Coordinates of C-alpha atoms in Angstrom, one line a residue:
X141 CA 0.0 0.0 0.1
X142 CA 1.3 3.5 -0.8
X143 CA 0.1 7.0 0.4
X144 CA -1.9 9.1 -1.7
X145 CA -0.3 12.4 -2.3
X146 CA -3.8 14.2 -1.5
X147 CA -3.3 16.6 1.4
X148 CA -6.8 17.6 1.4
X149 CA -8.1 14.3 2.4
X150 CA -7.9 13.3 5.8
X151 CA -9.2 9.8 6.9
X152 CA -9.7 9.2 10.7
X153 CA -9.9 5.8 12.0
X154 CA -12.1 6.2 15.1
X155 CA -13.9 2.7 14.7
X156 CA -10.4 0.9 14.6
X157 CA -9.1 3.1 17.4
X158 CA -12.2 2.7 19.9
X159 CA -13.1 -0.8 18.8
X160 CA -9.8 -2.7 18.0
X161 CA -11.5 -6.0 18.8
X162 CA -13.9 -5.6 15.8
X163 CA -11.3 -4.5 13.4
X164 CA -8.4 -6.2 11.6
X165 CA -5.8 -3.8 9.8
X166 CA -5.6 -4.9 6.2
X167 CA -4.8 -3.6 2.6
X168 CA -6.6 -3.8 -0.7
X169 CA -5.5 -6.2 -3.3
X170 CA -3.6 -4.6 -6.1
X171 CA -5.9 -3.4 -9.0
X172 CA -3.5 -3.9 -12.2
X173 CA -5.3 -1.4 -14.5
X174 CA -7.9 0.7 -12.8
X175 CA -10.4 2.5 -14.8
X176 CA -13.3 4.8 -13.6
X177 CA -16.8 3.7 -14.5
X178 CA -18.9 5.9 -12.7
X179 CA -18.2 8.7 -10.3
X180 CA -20.8 10.7 -8.1
X181 CA -19.8 14.2 -8.3
X182 CA -22.4 15.7 -6.1
X183 CA -21.6 13.1 -3.4
X184 CA -18.0 13.9 -3.6
X185 CA -18.5 17.7 -3.4
X186 CA -20.8 16.8 -0.3
X187 CA -17.8 15.0 1.2
X188 CA -15.5 17.9 0.6
X189 CA -13.5 15.9 -2.0
X190 CA -12.4 17.3 -5.4
X191 CA -14.2 15.3 -8.4
X192 CA -11.2 16.2 -10.8
X193 CA -8.6 14.8 -8.3
X194 CA -10.6 11.6 -7.9
X195 CA -10.3 11.0 -11.7
X196 CA -6.6 11.2 -11.6
X197 CA -4.5 8.0 -11.4
X198 CA -3.8 8.9 -7.6
X199 CA -7.5 9.3 -7.2
X200 CA -8.2 6.0 -8.7
X201 CA -5.7 4.4 -6.6
X202 CA -7.5 5.9 -3.5
X203 CA -10.8 4.6 -4.6
X204 CA -9.6 1.1 -5.0
X205 CA -7.7 1.3 -1.6
X206 CA -4.1 0.8 -3.0
X207 CA -3.1 4.2 -2.0
X208 CA -4.4 5.9 1.2
X209 CA -3.8 9.3 3.0
X210 CA -1.0 9.4 5.6
X211 CA -2.5 8.4 9.0
X212 CA -5.2 6.3 7.5
X213 CA -5.8 2.7 8.9
X214 CA -7.9 0.6 6.5
X215 CA -9.6 -2.3 8.3
X216 CA -11.7 -5.2 7.7
X217 CA -14.7 -5.1 10.3
X218 CA -15.7 -8.1 12.2
X219 CA -19.5 -9.0 12.8
X220 CA -21.6 -11.9 13.4
X221 CA -25.1 -12.6 11.9
X222 CA -28.1 -14.8 11.4
X223 CA -28.0 -15.7 7.8
X224 CA -31.4 -17.1 6.7
X225 CA -32.1 -17.8 10.3
X226 CA -28.9 -19.6 11.2
X227 CA -26.5 -18.1 13.5
X228 CA -22.9 -17.6 12.2
X229 CA -20.6 -16.2 15.0
X230 CA -17.8 -14.8 12.7
X231 CA -18.6 -13.2 9.5
X232 CA -17.0 -9.7 8.9
X233 CA -16.0 -7.9 5.9
X234 CA -14.8 -10.8 3.6
X235 CA -14.3 -8.6 0.6
X236 CA -14.6 -5.2 1.9
X237 CA -12.5 -2.5 3.8
X238 CA -13.3 0.5 5.9
X239 CA -10.8 3.1 4.7
X240 CA -11.7 5.3 7.5
X241 CA -13.9 8.2 8.5
X242 CA -14.2 11.6 7.0
X243 CA -16.2 14.9 7.9
X244 CA -18.5 16.1 5.3
X245 CA -19.1 19.8 4.5
X246 CA -21.8 19.8 7.0
X247 CA -19.8 18.5 9.7
X248 CA -21.1 15.0 9.8
X249 CA -18.7 12.0 10.3
X250 CA -19.1 9.4 7.5
X251 CA -17.5 6.1 6.7
X252 CA -15.4 5.7 3.3
X253 CA -15.9 1.9 2.5
X254 CA -14.8 -0.4 -0.3
X255 CA -16.5 -3.4 -1.6
X256 CA -14.6 -6.0 -3.9
X257 CA -11.3 -4.8 -2.7
X258 CA -9.8 -8.4 -2.1
X259 CA -9.9 -11.3 0.4
X260 CA -9.6 -10.6 4.0
X261 CA -9.1 -12.6 7.1
X262 CA -13.1 -13.0 7.2
X263 CA -13.2 -14.2 3.5
X264 CA -14.2 -17.8 4.6
X265 CA -13.0 -19.2 1.1
X266 CA -14.3 -16.5 -1.0
X267 CA -12.1 -14.7 -3.6
X268 CA -12.9 -11.2 -2.0
X269 CA -13.5 -9.9 -5.3
X270 CA -16.5 -8.4 -7.1
X271 CA -17.8 -8.1 -10.7
X272 CA -18.7 -4.9 -12.5
X273 CA -22.4 -5.9 -12.7
X274 CA -23.4 -6.2 -9.0
X275 CA -21.1 -3.1 -8.0
X276 CA -23.0 -0.9 -10.7
X277 CA -26.4 -2.5 -9.4
X278 CA -25.5 -1.2 -5.8
X279 CA -24.4 2.2 -7.3
X280 CA -27.9 2.7 -9.4
X281 CA -30.2 1.3 -6.7
X282 CA -28.6 3.0 -3.7
X283 CA -28.7 6.3 -5.4
X284 CA -32.3 5.7 -6.6
X285 CA -33.1 5.0 -3.0
X286 CA -31.4 8.2 -1.9
X287 CA -33.4 10.2 -4.4
X288 CA -36.6 8.7 -3.1
X289 CA -35.7 10.0 0.3
X290 CA -35.0 6.6 1.9
X291 CA -32.0 6.4 4.3
X292 CA -29.3 4.4 2.6
X293 CA -25.7 4.0 2.1
X294 CA -24.5 6.0 -0.9
X295 CA -22.2 5.1 -3.9
X296 CA -19.3 7.4 -4.7
X297 CA -17.6 5.5 -7.3
X298 CA -17.2 2.2 -9.3
X299 CA -13.8 1.4 -10.7
X300 CA -13.0 -1.3 -12.9
X301 CA -9.8 -3.1 -11.7
X302 CA -8.4 -4.7 -14.8
X303 CA -8.6 -8.2 -13.1
X304 CA -11.0 -10.9 -14.1
X305 CA -13.4 -12.4 -11.6
X306 CA -14.4 -16.1 -11.8
X307 CA -18.2 -16.7 -11.2
X308 CA -20.1 -18.9 -13.6
X309 CA -18.0 -17.3 -16.3
X310 CA -15.0 -14.9 -16.1
X311 CA -16.3 -11.4 -15.5
X312 CA -14.6 -8.0 -15.4
X313 CA -13.8 -7.0 -11.7
X314 CA -14.6 -3.9 -10.1
X315 CA -14.4 -2.2 -6.7
X316 CA -17.3 0.1 -5.2
X317 CA -16.5 2.9 -3.0
X318 CA -19.4 3.7 -0.9
X319 CA -20.4 6.2 2.0
X320 CA -22.3 5.5 5.1
X321 CA -23.2 7.3 8.4
X322 CA -21.4 4.1 9.6
X323 CA -21.3 0.4 9.2
X324 CA -22.6 -0.8 12.6
X325 CA -25.1 -3.6 12.4
X326 CA -27.0 -5.9 14.5
X327 CA -24.2 -8.4 13.7
X328 CA -21.6 -6.1 15.3
X329 CA -23.4 -6.3 18.5
X330 CA -23.9 -10.0 18.2
X331 CA -20.1 -10.4 17.5
X332 CA -19.2 -8.5 20.7
X333 CA -21.8 -10.5 22.7
X334 CA -20.6 -13.8 21.5
X335 CA -17.0 -12.8 22.5
X336 CA -17.9 -12.8 26.0
X337 CA -16.4 -9.5 26.7
X338 CA -18.7 -7.3 28.5
X339 CA -16.7 -4.1 28.4
X340 CA -16.3 -4.5 24.6
X341 CA -20.1 -4.7 24.3
X342 CA -20.4 -1.6 26.5
X343 CA -17.9 0.2 24.3
X344 CA -19.6 -0.7 21.1
X345 CA -22.9 0.6 22.6
X346 CA -21.3 3.9 23.6
X347 CA -19.8 4.2 20.1
X348 CA -23.1 3.6 18.5
X349 CA -24.8 6.2 20.8
X350 CA -22.1 8.9 20.1
X351 CA -22.3 8.2 16.4
X352 CA -26.0 7.8 15.8
X353 CA -28.4 8.4 18.7
X354 CA -26.8 10.7 21.0
X355 CA -30.0 11.7 22.8
X356 CA -29.9 8.2 24.3
X357 CA -26.8 9.4 26.4
X358 CA -29.2 11.6 28.4
X359 CA -31.7 8.9 29.2
X360 CA -32.2 7.2 32.5
X361 CA -31.1 3.9 30.8
X362 CA -28.9 5.0 27.8
X363 CA -28.5 1.4 26.3
X364 CA -32.1 0.6 26.3
X365 CA -32.8 4.1 24.9
X366 CA -30.2 3.1 22.1
X367 CA -32.2 0.0 21.5
X368 CA -35.4 1.8 21.3
X369 CA -33.9 4.3 18.9
X370 CA -32.8 1.5 16.5
X371 CA -36.4 0.0 16.7
X372 CA -37.7 3.3 15.7
X373 CA -35.2 3.9 12.8
X374 CA -35.7 0.4 11.4
X375 CA -39.6 0.6 11.8
X376 CA -39.6 3.6 9.7
X377 CA -37.0 2.4 7.2
X378 CA -39.0 -0.8 6.5
X379 CA -42.3 1.2 6.1
X380 CA -40.6 3.2 3.6
X381 CA -39.3 0.2 1.6
X382 CA -43.0 -1.3 1.6
X383 CA -44.4 1.8 0.2
X384 CA -42.3 2.1 -2.9
X385 CA -42.1 -1.8 -3.3
X386 CA -38.5 -2.2 -2.6
X387 CA -37.4 -5.9 -1.9
X388 CA -34.2 -5.9 -0.2
X389 CA -33.6 -9.8 -0.7
X390 CA -31.4 -10.6 2.3
X391 CA -32.3 -9.1 5.6
X392 CA -29.7 -11.1 7.6
X393 CA -28.8 -9.5 10.9
X394 CA -25.5 -8.5 9.4
X395 CA -27.6 -6.2 6.9
X396 CA -29.5 -4.4 9.5
X397 CA -27.9 -1.1 10.5
X398 CA -27.8 0.7 13.8
X399 CA -28.1 4.0 11.9
X400 CA -31.4 2.9 10.2
X401 CA -29.7 3.1 6.6
X402 CA -30.4 0.7 4.0
X403 CA -27.2 -1.4 3.3
X404 CA -25.9 -4.0 1.0
X405 CA -27.8 -4.1 -2.3
X406 CA -27.3 -7.7 -3.4
X407 CA -30.3 -9.5 -4.7
X408 CA -32.5 -6.6 -4.5
X409 CA -35.1 -5.3 -6.8
X410 CA -38.4 -3.4 -7.1
X411 CA -41.8 -5.0 -7.3
X412 CA -43.4 -5.2 -10.7
X413 CA -46.9 -6.8 -10.2
X414 CA -47.9 -6.1 -6.6
X415 CA -47.7 -9.5 -4.6
X416 CA -46.6 -9.8 -0.9
X417 CA -45.0 -13.3 -1.8
X418 CA -42.7 -11.7 -4.3
X419 CA -39.1 -13.2 -4.0
X420 CA -36.4 -12.0 -6.5
X421 CA -33.4 -13.5 -4.6
X422 CA -32.0 -16.8 -6.3
X423 CA -30.9 -18.0 -2.7
X424 CA -34.1 -17.3 -0.9
X425 CA -35.9 -20.6 -1.8
X426 CA -38.2 -20.6 1.2
X427 CA -39.5 -16.9 0.7
X428 CA -38.0 -16.0 4.1
X429 CA -37.3 -12.4 2.7
X430 CA -40.2 -12.0 0.5
X431 CA -41.6 -8.5 0.0
X432 CA -44.5 -9.0 2.4
X433 CA -42.3 -10.4 5.1
X434 CA -40.0 -7.8 5.5
X435 CA -41.8 -6.0 8.5
X436 CA -41.9 -9.3 10.3
X437 CA -38.2 -10.2 9.5
X438 CA -37.1 -6.6 10.7
X439 CA -38.9 -7.2 14.0
X440 CA -37.1 -10.8 14.3
X441 CA -33.8 -9.2 13.5
X442 CA -34.3 -6.4 16.2
X443 CA -35.1 -9.3 18.9
X444 CA -31.7 -10.7 18.1
X445 CA -30.3 -7.1 18.8
X446 CA -32.2 -7.2 22.1
X447 CA -30.6 -10.4 23.0
X448 CA -27.0 -9.2 22.2
X449 CA -27.6 -6.1 24.3
X450 CA -29.4 -7.8 27.3
X451 CA -26.4 -7.4 29.7
X452 CA -26.5 -3.6 29.0
X453 CA -30.0 -3.2 30.1
X454 CA -29.7 -4.3 33.7
X455 CA -27.3 -5.6 36.1
X456 CA -26.2 -9.2 35.9
X457 CA -28.4 -10.1 38.8
X458 CA -31.4 -8.6 37.2
X459 CA -31.6 -10.2 33.9
X460 CA -35.2 -11.1 34.2
X461 CA -35.7 -7.4 34.4
X462 CA -33.6 -6.8 31.5
X463 CA -35.7 -9.2 29.3
X464 CA -39.0 -7.4 30.5
X465 CA -37.3 -3.9 29.3
X466 CA -36.3 -5.3 26.1
X467 CA -39.7 -7.1 25.3
X468 CA -41.5 -3.8 26.1
X469 CA -39.0 -1.9 23.8
X470 CA -39.3 -4.2 21.1
X471 CA -43.2 -4.3 21.4
X472 CA -42.9 -0.6 20.1
X473 CA -41.8 -2.0 16.7
X474 CA -45.3 -2.9 15.4
X475 CA -47.1 0.3 16.4
X476 CA -44.2 2.4 15.2
X477 CA -44.1 0.5 11.8
X478 CA -48.0 0.6 11.5
X479 CA -47.9 4.3 12.1
X480 CA -45.2 5.1 9.5
X481 CA -47.0 2.7 6.9
X482 CA -50.3 4.3 7.5
X483 CA -49.1 7.8 7.2
X484 CA -47.0 6.9 4.0
X485 CA -49.9 5.2 2.5
X486 CA -52.4 8.1 3.3
X487 CA -49.9 10.4 1.6
X488 CA -49.6 8.0 -1.4
X489 CA -53.5 8.2 -1.8
X490 CA -53.5 11.9 -1.3
X491 CA -56.1 11.5 1.7
X492 CA -56.8 14.6 3.7
X493 CA -55.3 15.4 7.1
X494 CA -57.3 14.3 10.0
X495 CA -59.3 11.7 8.0
X496 CA -60.6 9.1 10.4
X497 CA -58.6 6.0 10.3
X498 CA -61.9 3.9 10.0
X499 CA -62.3 5.4 6.6
X500 CA -58.5 5.7 5.6
X501 CA -57.5 2.0 6.5
X502 CA -60.1 0.3 4.4
X503 CA -59.3 2.4 1.5
X504 CA -55.6 1.5 1.5
X505 CA -56.2 -2.2 2.1
X506 CA -59.0 -2.4 -0.6
X507 CA -56.7 -0.9 -3.2
X508 CA -53.7 -3.2 -2.2
X509 CA -56.1 -6.3 -2.5
X510 CA -57.0 -4.9 -6.0
X511 CA -53.6 -4.6 -7.1
X512 CA -52.6 -8.0 -6.0
X513 CA -55.7 -9.6 -7.5
X514 CA -55.1 -7.9 -10.9
X515 CA -51.4 -8.4 -10.8
X516 CA -51.2 -4.6 -11.3
X517 CA -47.7 -2.9 -11.4
X518 CA -47.0 -1.5 -8.1
X519 CA -45.4 1.9 -9.1
X520 CA -47.6 2.5 -12.1
X521 CA -50.7 2.3 -10.4
X522 CA -49.9 4.7 -7.5
X523 CA -48.4 7.3 -9.8
X524 CA -51.5 7.1 -12.4
X525 CA -53.9 7.6 -9.2
X526 CA -52.6 11.4 -9.4
X527 CA -54.0 11.7 -12.9
X528 CA -57.2 10.1 -11.5
X529 CA -57.4 12.6 -8.8
X530 CA -57.4 15.3 -11.4
X531 CA -60.2 13.6 -13.2
X532 CA -58.5 11.3 -15.8
X533 CA -59.5 8.0 -14.4
X534 CA -59.2 5.7 -17.5
X535 CA -55.3 5.3 -17.3
X536 CA -55.2 3.8 -13.9
X537 CA -58.7 2.0 -14.2
X538 CA -57.3 0.2 -17.6
X539 CA -54.8 -1.6 -15.3
X540 CA -57.3 -3.6 -13.4
X541 CA -59.3 -6.6 -14.6
X542 CA -62.2 -6.2 -11.9
X543 CA -63.5 -3.0 -13.2
X544 CA -66.6 -3.1 -11.0
X545 CA -64.7 -3.3 -7.9
X546 CA -62.2 -0.7 -8.9
X547 CA -65.0 1.7 -9.7
X548 CA -66.6 1.2 -6.5
X549 CA -63.3 1.9 -4.6
X550 CA -62.4 5.0 -6.8
X551 CA -66.0 6.5 -6.2
X552 CA -65.3 6.5 -2.3
X553 CA -61.6 7.6 -2.8
X554 CA -62.4 10.4 -5.2
X555 CA -65.2 11.6 -2.8
X556 CA -62.6 12.5 -0.3
X557 CA -61.0 14.9 -2.7
X558 CA -57.5 13.5 -3.0
X559 CA -54.6 16.1 -3.5
X560 CA -53.0 15.2 -6.8
X561 CA -50.0 17.5 -6.4
X562 CA -49.2 16.0 -3.2
X563 CA -49.5 12.5 -4.6
X564 CA -47.1 13.1 -7.4
X565 CA -44.4 14.2 -4.6
X566 CA -44.5 10.9 -3.2
X567 CA -45.4 8.5 -6.0
X568 CA -42.3 8.0 -8.2
X569 CA -42.6 7.9 -12.0
X570 CA -39.2 6.5 -12.5
X571 CA -37.8 3.6 -10.3
X572 CA -34.8 1.2 -11.2
X573 CA -37.2 -1.1 -13.6
X574 CA -35.6 -4.4 -13.4
X575 CA -35.6 -5.2 -17.0
X576 CA -33.7 -1.6 -17.4
X577 CA -31.3 -2.3 -14.8
X578 CA -30.4 -5.9 -16.2
X579 CA -30.1 -4.3 -19.7
X580 CA -27.7 -1.6 -18.3
X581 CA -25.5 -4.0 -16.4
X582 CA -25.4 -6.5 -19.2
X583 CA -24.1 -3.6 -21.5
X584 CA -21.7 -2.3 -19.0
X585 CA -20.2 -6.0 -18.3
X586 CA -19.6 -6.0 -22.1
X587 CA -17.8 -2.7 -22.0
X588 CA -20.8 -0.3 -23.1
X589 CA -21.8 2.1 -20.3
X590 CA -24.0 4.1 -22.6
X591 CA -27.3 2.8 -21.2
X592 CA -26.3 3.5 -17.6
X593 CA -26.7 7.5 -18.2
X594 CA -30.2 8.0 -18.9
X595 CA -31.0 5.2 -16.4
X596 CA -29.2 6.9 -13.7
X597 CA -30.8 10.5 -14.9
X598 CA -34.3 9.0 -14.5
X599 CA -34.0 7.3 -11.1
X600 CA -32.2 10.0 -9.4
X601 CA -34.8 12.5 -10.3
X602 CA -37.9 10.0 -9.7
X603 CA -40.9 12.4 -9.3
X604 CA -40.9 15.0 -12.0
X605 CA -42.1 13.8 -15.6
X606 CA -39.6 14.6 -18.4
X607 CA -40.1 14.1 -22.0
X608 CA -37.9 11.6 -23.7
X609 CA -37.9 9.2 -20.6
X610 CA -41.0 7.3 -21.4
X611 CA -39.4 3.8 -21.3
X612 CA -38.2 4.4 -17.8
X613 CA -41.7 4.9 -16.6
X614 CA -42.9 1.6 -18.5
X615 CA -43.5 -1.6 -16.6
X616 CA -41.3 -4.6 -17.8
X617 CA -42.8 -6.9 -20.4
X618 CA -45.6 -9.4 -19.2
X619 CA -43.3 -12.2 -18.9
X620 CA -40.2 -10.6 -17.3
X621 CA -41.4 -10.3 -13.6
X622 CA -42.6 -13.9 -13.2
X623 CA -39.2 -15.3 -14.0
X624 CA -36.9 -12.5 -12.8
X625 CA -34.0 -13.4 -10.3
X626 CA -31.4 -11.3 -8.7
X627 CA -27.9 -12.7 -7.2
X628 CA -25.7 -11.8 -4.3
X629 CA -22.6 -11.5 -6.7
X630 CA -20.1 -13.5 -4.7

């Protein structure tokens, strides 16, 4: 590893300094021929980085981790996790590195993290590398999620390494540079708990409070307040996923953040036809992480966090009390999720403020039932309701098979004078349509980046209709969604 001659960039190593038991100092594999594929210039500016400098040879070496600023300590982070329900006590960053933390222009501490940078001691037999397609997928979808206003890790750059990666075939390799408020996860606490080191668990919780939920420090029971804050953050996050039809695909506990940001865009996708049973991940054979299961799984994952944190909630001789406190705090997930879901769905239907829930809730549920029964595209239906609220009902009506049921529902809904402009502000027109994502990734893997530009332009400005982007608002062909699968990329 060499030192990058970029004196304007300073990377702290607070995580490694405060939690050395969860950090293994490591360095990225060499990238024989780094070539920039995508650079997020607005994010670079937000981080106080010079986009022009990142495009230089030295900048590319920074983005693949082979050259870092003096004083930086890149580390692979250790964590555990329940993967599809089975506990693995030692997972960690098998193909990723935390280069360090930097302070953005608004004074916020943020991680600069690499994915696909080579094997680490946590690799467990994997090659530690990543292919161009999956790294571009994370870039596109994470930036789309950000544009939708959903808390997420961000993508700074994708750099081709000049090295081939062997999967089913040989594929071009790449490294993703991403940014997060941190990479602390439920699995981080599980790792600390299984170590048996009570002091490490406490230091990890203190680090999480300081970094993400500082108000908890003032609570009577700061660690219980930290847990409660994570419950709230995850309840609100998953409600947002459900509203836009996002399917994460692999909600293992090592993919559930303490910050409440969406992380690790592997076998993820957006709904085509609305169906709670939708599964896109090639490895989710039992449908554990199906679209409709996401709130239940999030609650289950948070229960695992509570188990890991139990020693912090009460003294050792009062563990029954600790369990009572944890159960009560976890019990807030469902009402908080329900409140966030209800508020979001009311907004998507343009319902007036103060409408009695006895009126609003059936309208929401009946519309979702109609969507499912008619195999109606989730995104198109909600967006076209805006036109219906302005009096042009036919475009959305024509999506449904049971016209009588839709008409009955529509009459009740329109009688409430839904706010069409407000609906257009929350119902996206452009999302990362699965067929268009695959089209762009296939072309990029073959060396053609042209399809990525207009796709990114559409999904990073999802609400305002623009001429020339009609295909980015059009659902996939009828036979596409039924057979579509996504892969984790490892």
